[in-house]
Coordinates of C-alpha atoms in Angstrom, one line a residue:
Chain D
M1 CA -11.7 -37.9 -19.2
A2 CA -11.1 -37.8 -22.9
E3 CA -10.0 -41.4 -22.8
R4 CA -13.1 -42.7 -21.1
G5 CA -16.4 -43.0 -22.9
R6 CA -16.3 -41.3 -26.3
G7 CA -20.0 -41.0 -26.8
W8 CA -19.5 -37.3 -27.0
A9 CA -17.6 -37.7 -30.3
R10 CA -20.4 -39.4 -32.2
A11 CA -22.5 -38.1 -35.1
V12 CA -20.6 -34.8 -35.5
R13 CA -20.9 -32.8 -38.7
G14 CA -19.4 -29.5 -37.7
L15 CA -17.0 -27.9 -35.2
L16 CA -17.1 -24.5 -33.6
L17 CA -13.7 -23.5 -32.3
D18 CA -12.7 -20.8 -29.9
V19 CA -9.5 -19.2 -31.1
S20 CA -7.4 -17.6 -28.4
G21 CA -6.2 -20.4 -26.1
V22 CA -7.3 -23.1 -28.5
L23 CA -5.6 -22.3 -31.8
Y24 CA -2.9 -20.0 -30.4
D25 CA -1.8 -18.0 -27.4
S26 CA -2.2 -14.3 -28.2
G27 CA 0.4 -11.7 -27.4
A28 CA 1.8 -8.3 -28.4
D29 CA 4.2 -10.2 -30.7
G30 CA 1.3 -11.6 -32.7
G31 CA 1.1 -14.8 -30.5
V32 CA 2.2 -18.4 -31.0
P33 CA 0.3 -21.4 -32.3
I34 CA -0.6 -24.0 -29.7
A35 CA 1.3 -27.2 -30.4
G36 CA -0.6 -29.4 -32.9
S37 CA -3.3 -26.8 -33.6
V38 CA -2.3 -25.8 -37.1
E39 CA -2.2 -29.5 -38.2
A40 CA -5.5 -30.1 -36.4
V41 CA -7.3 -27.4 -38.4
R42 CA -5.9 -28.9 -41.6
R43 CA -7.2 -32.3 -40.6
I44 CA -10.6 -31.0 -39.8
K45 CA -10.8 -29.4 -43.2
A46 CA -9.5 -32.6 -45.0
S47 CA -12.1 -34.7 -43.1
G48 CA -15.0 -32.8 -44.6
L49 CA -16.3 -31.6 -41.2
K50 CA -17.6 -28.1 -41.3
L51 CA -15.6 -25.6 -39.4
Q52 CA -16.4 -22.1 -38.0
L53 CA -14.4 -20.0 -35.6
C54 CA -16.5 -18.6 -32.8
T55 CA -14.5 -15.9 -31.0
N56 CA -15.0 -13.0 -28.7
E57 CA -11.9 -11.4 -30.2
T58 CA -12.4 -7.6 -30.3
Q59 CA -8.8 -6.4 -30.7
A60 CA -8.9 -6.4 -34.5
T61 CA -11.3 -6.4 -37.5
R62 CA -12.1 -9.9 -38.7
E63 CA -10.0 -9.2 -41.8
S64 CA -6.8 -8.4 -39.9
F65 CA -7.6 -11.2 -37.4
V66 CA -7.7 -13.7 -40.2
R67 CA -4.5 -12.2 -41.7
K68 CA -2.8 -12.9 -38.4
L69 CA -4.1 -16.4 -38.1
R70 CA -3.0 -17.2 -41.7
A71 CA 0.4 -15.8 -40.9
L72 CA 0.6 -18.3 -38.0
G73 CA -0.3 -21.1 -40.5
F74 CA -4.1 -21.5 -40.0
D75 CA -5.9 -21.9 -43.3
I76 CA -9.0 -19.8 -42.5
A77 CA -11.3 -17.5 -44.5
V78 CA -13.0 -14.3 -43.2
A79 CA -16.4 -15.9 -43.6
Q80 CA -15.3 -18.7 -41.2
V81 CA -15.1 -16.2 -38.3
T82 CA -18.1 -15.3 -36.1
A83 CA -17.1 -12.3 -34.0
P84 CA -18.9 -9.8 -31.8
A85 CA -18.3 -6.5 -33.6
P86 CA -20.3 -7.4 -36.8
A87 CA -23.0 -8.7 -34.5
A88 CA -23.0 -5.5 -32.5
C89 CA -23.2 -3.4 -35.7
H90 CA -26.3 -5.4 -36.7
L91 CA -27.9 -4.7 -33.3
L92 CA -27.0 -1.0 -33.4
R93 CA -28.7 -0.6 -36.8
E94 CA -31.7 -2.6 -35.7
R95 CA -32.3 -0.3 -32.7
G96 CA -31.1 3.0 -34.1
L97 CA -28.3 3.3 -31.5
R98 CA -25.4 5.6 -32.0
P99 CA -22.4 4.3 -30.0
H100 CA -19.6 5.9 -28.1
L101 CA -16.8 3.3 -28.7
L102 CA -14.5 2.2 -25.9
V103 CA -12.7 -0.4 -28.0
H104 CA -9.2 -1.3 -29.3
D105 CA -8.0 1.1 -32.0
D106 CA -7.7 -1.8 -34.4
L107 CA -11.4 -2.6 -34.0
V108 CA -12.7 0.9 -34.9
P109 CA -12.9 0.2 -38.7
E110 CA -15.7 -2.4 -38.0
F111 CA -17.9 0.5 -37.0
A112 CA -17.0 2.7 -40.0
E113 CA -20.5 2.7 -41.4
I114 CA -22.2 3.3 -38.1
D115 CA -23.4 6.9 -37.1
K116 CA -21.4 7.8 -34.0
T117 CA -22.6 11.4 -33.6
N118 CA -24.3 12.4 -30.3
P119 CA -24.0 8.9 -28.7
N120 CA -26.9 7.3 -27.0
C121 CA -25.1 4.1 -26.0
V122 CA -21.6 2.9 -25.1
V123 CA -20.0 -0.1 -26.9
L124 CA -17.3 -1.7 -24.8
G125 CA -14.8 -4.1 -26.3
D126 CA -11.4 -5.5 -25.1
A127 CA -9.8 -2.1 -25.4
A128 CA -6.5 -3.3 -23.8
E129 CA -4.2 -0.2 -23.6
N130 CA -7.3 2.0 -24.3
F131 CA -8.6 1.0 -20.9
T132 CA -7.2 4.1 -19.4
Y133 CA -8.5 6.0 -16.3
A134 CA -9.5 8.9 -18.6
N135 CA -11.3 6.7 -21.2
L136 CA -13.2 4.8 -18.5
N137 CA -14.3 8.0 -16.8
E138 CA -15.4 9.3 -20.2
A139 CA -17.5 6.2 -20.9
F140 CA -18.9 6.4 -17.4
R141 CA -20.0 10.0 -17.7
L142 CA -21.7 9.4 -21.0
L143 CA -23.7 6.5 -19.5
I144 CA -24.6 8.2 -16.2
G145 CA -25.8 11.2 -18.2
M146 CA -28.2 9.2 -20.3
E147 CA -31.8 8.9 -19.2
K148 CA -31.7 5.2 -19.7
P149 CA -28.0 4.1 -20.0
V150 CA -27.4 1.5 -22.7
L151 CA -24.1 -0.4 -22.3
I152 CA -23.3 -3.0 -25.0
S153 CA -20.4 -5.3 -24.1
L154 CA -18.6 -7.3 -26.7
G155 CA -18.2 -10.4 -24.5
K156 CA -18.0 -10.7 -20.8
G157 CA -14.9 -12.8 -20.3
R158 CA -13.1 -12.5 -17.0
Y159 CA -9.5 -12.7 -18.3
Y160 CA -7.4 -14.3 -21.0
K161 CA -3.9 -15.5 -21.4
E162 CA -1.3 -13.7 -23.6
T163 CA 2.2 -14.8 -24.1
D164 CA 3.4 -12.5 -21.3
G165 CA 0.7 -13.5 -18.8
L166 CA -3.0 -13.2 -17.9
K167 CA -4.9 -10.0 -18.8
L168 CA -8.2 -8.7 -17.6
D169 CA -10.8 -9.1 -20.2
V170 CA -13.7 -6.9 -21.2
G171 CA -16.0 -8.5 -18.6
A172 CA -14.1 -6.9 -15.8
Y173 CA -14.5 -3.4 -17.2
M174 CA -18.1 -4.1 -18.0
K175 CA -18.7 -5.0 -14.3
A176 CA -17.0 -1.7 -13.3
L177 CA -19.3 0.4 -15.5
E178 CA -22.4 -1.7 -14.5
Y179 CA -21.7 -1.1 -10.8
A180 CA -20.9 2.6 -11.2
C181 CA -24.1 3.2 -13.2
D182 CA -26.3 0.6 -11.5
I183 CA -27.2 -1.0 -14.8
Q184 CA -26.9 -4.3 -16.6
A185 CA -24.9 -4.5 -19.8
E186 CA -26.2 -6.2 -22.9
V187 CA -23.7 -8.8 -23.9
V188 CA -23.0 -9.4 -27.6
G189 CA -20.6 -12.4 -28.1
K190 CA -20.2 -15.6 -26.2
P191 CA -22.0 -16.8 -24.0
S192 CA -25.0 -15.1 -25.5
K193 CA -27.4 -17.6 -27.0
R194 CA -28.2 -15.4 -30.0
F195 CA -24.4 -15.2 -30.8
F196 CA -24.0 -19.0 -30.7
E197 CA -27.1 -19.4 -32.9
S198 CA -25.6 -17.1 -35.6
A199 CA -22.4 -19.0 -35.4
L200 CA -24.3 -22.3 -35.9
A201 CA -26.2 -20.7 -38.8
E202 CA -22.9 -19.8 -40.4
L203 CA -21.6 -23.3 -39.7
G204 CA -24.7 -24.7 -41.4
V205 CA -25.2 -27.5 -38.9
P206 CA -27.9 -28.0 -36.2
P207 CA -26.7 -27.8 -32.6
E208 CA -27.1 -31.5 -31.9
Q209 CA -24.5 -32.3 -34.7
A210 CA -22.0 -29.6 -33.6
I211 CA -19.3 -29.5 -31.0
M212 CA -17.9 -26.4 -29.5
I213 CA -14.2 -26.5 -28.4
G214 CA -12.9 -23.8 -26.1
D215 CA -10.7 -23.0 -23.1
D216 CA -13.3 -20.9 -21.2
I217 CA -15.5 -23.0 -19.0
V218 CA -18.4 -20.5 -18.8
N219 CA -18.3 -18.5 -22.0
D220 CA -17.4 -21.4 -24.4
V221 CA -18.6 -24.5 -22.7
G222 CA -21.5 -23.3 -20.7
G223 CA -22.8 -21.0 -23.5
A224 CA -22.6 -23.7 -26.2
Q225 CA -24.3 -26.3 -24.0
Q226 CA -27.2 -23.9 -23.4
C227 CA -27.8 -23.9 -27.2
G228 CA -28.0 -27.7 -27.2
M229 CA -24.5 -28.3 -28.5
R230 CA -21.9 -30.6 -27.0
A231 CA -18.8 -28.7 -25.7
L232 CA -15.3 -29.7 -24.8
Q233 CA -12.8 -27.8 -22.6
V234 CA -9.2 -27.9 -23.7
R235 CA -6.4 -27.8 -21.1
T236 CA -4.6 -25.0 -22.9
G237 CA -5.0 -21.2 -22.9
K238 CA -6.6 -20.0 -19.7
F239 CA -7.6 -23.4 -18.5
R240 CA -7.0 -23.9 -14.8
P241 CA -7.2 -27.2 -12.9
S242 CA -9.9 -25.7 -10.7
D243 CA -12.1 -25.4 -13.8
E244 CA -12.7 -29.2 -13.5
N245 CA -14.6 -28.5 -10.3
H246 CA -16.8 -25.7 -11.7
P247 CA -20.0 -25.6 -9.6
E248 CA -22.3 -25.1 -12.6
V249 CA -20.7 -26.1 -15.9
K250 CA -19.6 -29.7 -16.8
P251 CA -18.1 -30.1 -20.3
D252 CA -19.0 -33.2 -22.3
A253 CA -15.3 -34.0 -22.1
Y254 CA -11.9 -32.5 -21.3
V255 CA -9.1 -32.8 -23.8
N256 CA -5.5 -31.9 -23.4
N257 CA -5.6 -29.7 -26.5
L258 CA -7.3 -29.3 -29.9
A259 CA -5.2 -31.9 -31.5
E260 CA -6.4 -34.6 -29.1
A261 CA -10.0 -33.6 -29.6
V262 CA -9.6 -33.8 -33.4
D263 CA -7.9 -37.2 -33.1
I264 CA -10.8 -38.6 -31.2
I265 CA -13.5 -37.0 -33.3
L266 CA -11.9 -38.2 -36.6
Q267 CA -11.6 -41.8 -35.2
E268 CA -15.3 -41.8 -34.5
L269 CA -16.3 -40.5 -37.9
Chain F
M1 CA -38.1 17.7 3.6
A2 CA -35.7 19.6 5.9
E3 CA -38.4 22.1 6.6
R4 CA -41.0 19.6 7.7
G5 CA -40.7 17.7 11.0
R6 CA -37.4 18.4 12.7
G7 CA -37.6 15.5 15.1
W8 CA -34.4 14.2 13.4
A9 CA -32.5 17.2 14.9
R10 CA -33.2 16.6 18.6
A11 CA -30.9 15.3 21.3
V12 CA -27.7 15.6 19.2
R13 CA -24.3 15.6 20.9
G14 CA -22.0 14.9 17.9
L15 CA -21.8 15.1 14.2
L16 CA -20.0 12.8 11.7
L17 CA -19.3 14.6 8.4
D18 CA -18.4 13.2 5.1
V19 CA -15.9 15.5 3.5
S20 CA -15.9 15.4 -0.4
G21 CA -19.2 16.7 -1.6
V22 CA -20.1 18.1 1.9
L23 CA -17.2 20.3 2.9
Y24 CA -15.8 20.8 -0.5
D25 CA -15.8 19.6 -4.1
S26 CA -12.4 17.9 -4.7
G27 CA -10.4 18.4 -7.9
A28 CA -6.9 18.4 -9.3
D29 CA -6.6 22.1 -8.3
G30 CA -7.1 21.2 -4.7
G31 CA -10.9 21.7 -4.9
V32 CA -13.2 24.4 -3.7
P33 CA -15.3 24.7 -0.5
I34 CA -19.0 24.2 -0.8
A35 CA -20.8 27.5 -0.1
G36 CA -21.4 28.0 3.6
S37 CA -19.4 24.9 4.7
V38 CA -16.4 26.7 6.2
E39 CA -18.7 28.8 8.4
A40 CA -20.8 25.7 9.2
V41 CA -17.8 23.9 10.6
R42 CA -16.9 26.9 12.6
R43 CA -20.4 27.1 14.1
I44 CA -20.4 23.4 15.0
K45 CA -17.2 23.9 16.9
A46 CA -18.5 27.0 18.6
S47 CA -21.7 25.2 19.7
G48 CA -19.8 22.6 21.7
L49 CA -21.1 19.7 19.6
K50 CA -18.5 17.1 19.0
L51 CA -17.2 16.8 15.4
Q52 CA -15.5 14.0 13.5
L53 CA -14.9 13.7 9.8
C54 CA -15.7 10.3 8.4
T55 CA -14.2 10.0 5.0
N56 CA -13.4 7.3 2.4
E57 CA -10.7 9.7 1.1
T58 CA -7.7 7.6 0.0
Q59 CA -5.9 10.0 -2.3
A60 CA -3.7 11.4 0.5
T61 CA -2.4 10.7 3.9
R62 CA -4.5 12.1 6.7
E63 CA -1.8 14.7 7.4
S64 CA -1.8 16.0 3.9
F65 CA -5.5 15.8 3.6
V66 CA -5.9 17.9 6.7
R67 CA -3.3 20.4 5.4
K68 CA -5.5 20.7 2.3
L69 CA -8.7 21.2 4.3
R70 CA -7.0 23.8 6.5
A71 CA -5.8 25.7 3.4
L72 CA -9.4 25.8 2.2
G73 CA -10.4 27.4 5.6
F74 CA -11.6 24.4 7.6
D75 CA -10.3 24.4 11.2
I76 CA -9.7 20.6 11.5
A77 CA -7.1 18.5 13.4
V78 CA -5.6 15.2 12.1
A79 CA -7.2 13.4 15.1
Q80 CA -10.6 14.5 13.9
V81 CA -10.4 12.5 10.7
T82 CA -11.4 8.8 10.5
A83 CA -10.1 7.4 7.2
P84 CA -9.7 3.9 5.6
A85 CA -5.9 3.7 5.3
P86 CA -5.2 3.7 9.1
A87 CA -8.0 1.2 9.6
A88 CA -6.6 -1.0 6.9
C89 CA -3.1 -0.9 8.5
H90 CA -4.7 -2.1 11.7
L91 CA -6.4 -5.0 9.9
L92 CA -3.2 -5.9 8.0
R93 CA -1.2 -6.1 11.2
E94 CA -3.9 -8.1 13.0
R95 CA -4.0 -10.7 10.4
G96 CA -0.3 -10.8 9.3
L97 CA -1.1 -9.7 5.8
R98 CA 1.5 -8.2 3.5
P99 CA -0.1 -6.0 0.9
H100 CA 0.5 -5.2 -2.7
L101 CA -0.8 -1.7 -2.9
L102 CA -2.9 -0.4 -5.8
V103 CA -3.4 3.1 -4.4
H104 CA -2.8 6.8 -5.0
D105 CA 0.9 7.7 -4.8
D106 CA 0.2 10.2 -2.1
L107 CA -1.4 7.4 0.1
V108 CA 1.6 5.2 0.1
P109 CA 3.3 6.8 3.2
E110 CA 0.3 5.6 5.3
F111 CA 1.7 2.0 4.8
A112 CA 5.3 2.9 5.5
E113 CA 5.4 0.6 8.6
I114 CA 3.8 -2.3 6.9
D115 CA 5.8 -5.3 5.5
K116 CA 5.1 -5.4 1.8
T117 CA 7.5 -8.1 0.7
N118 CA 6.1 -11.2 -1.0
P119 CA 2.5 -9.9 -0.9
N120 CA -0.3 -12.2 0.2
C121 CA -3.1 -9.7 -0.4
V122 CA -4.0 -6.7 -2.5
V123 CA -5.1 -3.4 -1.0
L124 CA -7.1 -1.2 -3.4
G125 CA -7.7 2.5 -2.9
D126 CA -8.9 5.3 -5.1
A127 CA -5.7 5.1 -7.2
A128 CA -7.0 7.7 -9.8
E129 CA -4.3 8.0 -12.4
N130 CA -2.7 4.8 -11.1
F131 CA -5.7 2.9 -12.3
T132 CA -3.8 2.0 -15.5
Y133 CA -4.3 -1.1 -17.6
A134 CA -0.9 -2.4 -16.5
N135 CA -1.5 -1.8 -12.8
L136 CA -4.9 -3.5 -12.9
N137 CA -3.4 -6.5 -14.7
E138 CA -0.6 -6.7 -12.1
A139 CA -3.0 -6.6 -9.2
F140 CA -5.2 -9.2 -10.9
R141 CA -2.3 -11.6 -11.6
L142 CA -1.2 -11.4 -8.0
L143 CA -4.8 -12.2 -6.8
I144 CA -5.4 -15.0 -9.2
G145 CA -2.1 -16.6 -8.3
M146 CA -3.0 -16.8 -4.6
E147 CA -4.5 -20.0 -3.2
K148 CA -7.1 -17.9 -1.4
P149 CA -7.1 -14.4 -2.9
V150 CA -7.6 -11.6 -0.4
L151 CA -8.7 -8.2 -1.8
I152 CA -9.1 -5.4 0.7
S153 CA -10.9 -2.4 -0.7
L154 CA -10.7 1.1 0.9
G155 CA -14.3 1.9 0.3
K156 CA -16.7 0.7 -2.4
G157 CA -18.0 4.0 -3.7
R158 CA -19.4 4.0 -7.2
Y159 CA -18.2 7.5 -8.3
Y160 CA -17.6 11.0 -6.9
K161 CA -17.6 14.5 -8.2
E162 CA -14.5 16.5 -8.8
T163 CA -14.4 20.1 -10.1
D164 CA -14.0 18.8 -13.7
G165 CA -16.7 16.2 -13.5
L166 CA -17.7 12.7 -12.1
K167 CA -15.0 10.1 -11.6
L168 CA -15.2 6.4 -11.2
D169 CA -14.5 5.5 -7.5
V170 CA -12.6 2.6 -6.0
G171 CA -15.8 0.5 -5.9
A172 CA -15.9 0.2 -9.7
Y173 CA -12.4 -1.2 -9.8
M174 CA -13.1 -3.4 -6.9
K175 CA -16.0 -4.9 -8.8
A176 CA -13.7 -5.5 -11.8
L177 CA -11.2 -7.5 -9.7
E178 CA -13.9 -9.3 -7.8
Y179 CA -15.5 -10.5 -11.1
A180 CA -12.2 -11.4 -12.7
C181 CA -11.1 -13.5 -9.7
D182 CA -14.6 -14.7 -8.7
I183 CA -14.0 -13.4 -5.1
Q184 CA -15.6 -10.9 -2.7
A185 CA -13.5 -8.0 -1.5
E186 CA -13.4 -7.0 2.2
V187 CA -14.3 -3.3 2.4
V188 CA -12.5 -1.1 4.9
G189 CA -14.2 2.3 5.1
K190 CA -17.8 3.4 4.7
P191 CA -20.3 1.7 4.7
S192 CA -18.6 -1.0 6.8
K193 CA -20.2 -1.1 10.3
R194 CA -16.8 -1.6 11.9
F195 CA -15.5 1.6 10.3
F196 CA -18.5 3.7 11.5
E197 CA -18.1 2.2 14.9
S198 CA -14.5 3.4 15.1
A199 CA -15.5 6.8 13.9
L200 CA -18.2 7.0 16.7
A201 CA -15.6 5.8 19.2
E202 CA -13.3 8.7 18.1
L203 CA -16.3 11.1 18.2
G204 CA -17.0 9.9 21.8
V205 CA -20.8 9.9 21.4
P206 CA -23.2 6.9 21.2
P207 CA -24.9 6.3 17.9
E208 CA -28.3 7.5 19.1
Q209 CA -26.8 10.9 19.9
A210 CA -24.9 11.3 16.6
I211 CA -25.9 12.4 13.1
M212 CA -24.0 11.5 9.9
I213 CA -24.2 14.0 7.1
G214 CA -23.1 12.9 3.7
D215 CA -23.8 13.1 -0.1
D216 CA -23.7 9.4 -0.7
I217 CA -27.1 7.7 -0.2
V218 CA -25.7 4.2 0.3
N219 CA -22.2 4.6 1.8
D220 CA -22.9 7.6 4.1
V221 CA -26.6 7.5 4.8
G222 CA -27.3 3.7 4.6
G223 CA -24.1 2.8 6.4
A224 CA -24.7 5.2 9.3
Q225 CA -28.3 4.2 9.8
Q226 CA -27.2 0.5 10.0
C227 CA -25.1 1.6 13.0
G228 CA -28.2 3.1 14.7
M229 CA -27.3 6.7 13.8
R230 CA -29.5 9.3 12.2
A231 CA -28.3 10.3 8.7
L232 CA -28.9 13.3 6.4
Q233 CA -28.3 13.5 2.7
V234 CA -27.1 16.9 1.4
R235 CA -28.1 18.0 -2.0
T236 CA -24.5 18.9 -2.9
G237 CA -21.5 16.9 -4.2
K238 CA -22.6 13.7 -6.0
F239 CA -26.3 14.0 -4.9
R240 CA -28.7 13.3 -7.8
P241 CA -32.4 13.9 -7.7
S242 CA -33.0 10.2 -8.3
D243 CA -31.4 9.5 -4.9
E244 CA -34.6 10.7 -3.3
N245 CA -36.3 7.6 -4.8
H246 CA -33.7 5.1 -3.6
P247 CA -35.3 1.7 -3.3
E248 CA -33.6 0.8 0.0
V249 CA -32.2 3.8 1.8
K250 CA -34.3 6.7 3.2
P251 CA -32.4 9.5 5.0
D252 CA -33.8 10.9 8.2
A253 CA -33.9 14.2 6.2
Y254 CA -32.6 15.9 3.1
V255 CA -30.9 19.2 3.4
N256 CA -29.8 21.5 0.7
N257 CA -26.3 21.7 2.1
L258 CA -24.3 21.4 5.3
A259 CA -25.0 25.0 6.3
E260 CA -28.8 24.3 6.3
A261 CA -28.3 21.1 8.4
V262 CA -26.2 23.1 10.9
D263 CA -28.8 25.9 11.1
I264 CA -31.5 23.4 12.0
I265 CA -29.5 21.4 14.4
L266 CA -28.3 24.5 16.3
Q267 CA -31.8 25.8 16.5
E268 CA -32.9 22.5 18.2
L269 CA -30.0 22.5 20.7

């Protein structure tokens, strides 16, 4: 696909990149860069294209996430990362919501300034090892006890790939709580339109001049296209061959990896 | 409701009773009988009405479940219990399926005779403390690795009440795996029609002469009504006042508890 018809690569001024599965495969060991991705990020920056990372990462604060990426060789600044937790804090303040957090320990500092007494909503992130039976029951009881339960989910991904295999993502646990309480969660993060729009605002490029590159056919590709951007799916990370027959979402192109996408985009500049 | 119009109580020959929330409130301590229920079961038996327990209980084998009920004072035999695990074993044998089990430790002996090597399906029960992040990821990986994932769920309840509070039921975890794998589980247990039909066969009474009594508006009441039975909701167990405004299911009557239902039914005999 990437080799045929490169119309998709024309008139680009900025790139939004998903991180896990595009830049690196995450894992308990800190993860490993995907071959060619460190060099690809360097070439993007050297080209003068604008660059913003657009991630549903909720296992760490943006600061520690960026530290990890830099340790892997990616030359990225904190301001270049759009992530769900800061967006959720904005929403909580706007609506006077006091969250009970079911999130990863390392994400908790993002909510340091938020009043968490006497919770009137639940914020769900990719809590990983914190997805215990006891913690899920606790979040459920708080929700079912509210007159109008409010569940805010930091993303709705199905699963992601770590170095030791596929893991259930926050979306699976969101569905469990939605079903148990007979409610609909509000999703902050990809594929929410509002989230992509804030990433584009931070990128400083209108949607028609931006390309999203991700490994998630629905949350990266589908979400970005709904904002008027072009979107590529990489064949790394959680990509599965069956994604190429997705009934609803068709990427503007498939590429084998970020490096290939950048090759083509830079040739078309 | 129970006091007005007792047409629902006429021409009854047999009763199907849900167990948790009707006979007793379950809990780590073995649970406690609901006031009047031990005596109500005794009166049903003395009346000559047929009696069968129809439960989605999957935290124990039928044998140990009956031992627990007997210790609480309920005069029940193993053959009087229709439960999902034996029904699932029947289905597994019929279709040559070899399960990976994500169930409560105490349920495992029900599957002793079933080939579990090289699994080609996942059987999900109310695994309680076995609903760990690691176990859910393992079940997910097995499913997503199958060409055509088969997930068999022992019930699809949203939640249930234990002595220390509400707990997420198997249905919530079923939804998590369904969403992650983009599949539909096959439900063995209430509210499956096939399951109610086998309970009726064991009761030995046609649906129009049987009444189901449960605390779950959808799985007990709705399921039984779809088989042509009358069904009552008790205001014990997980009953919540909002159940009385359920958009789809209307019980034939509400009763405060099993004892009240039995009072009325025996008066009409």
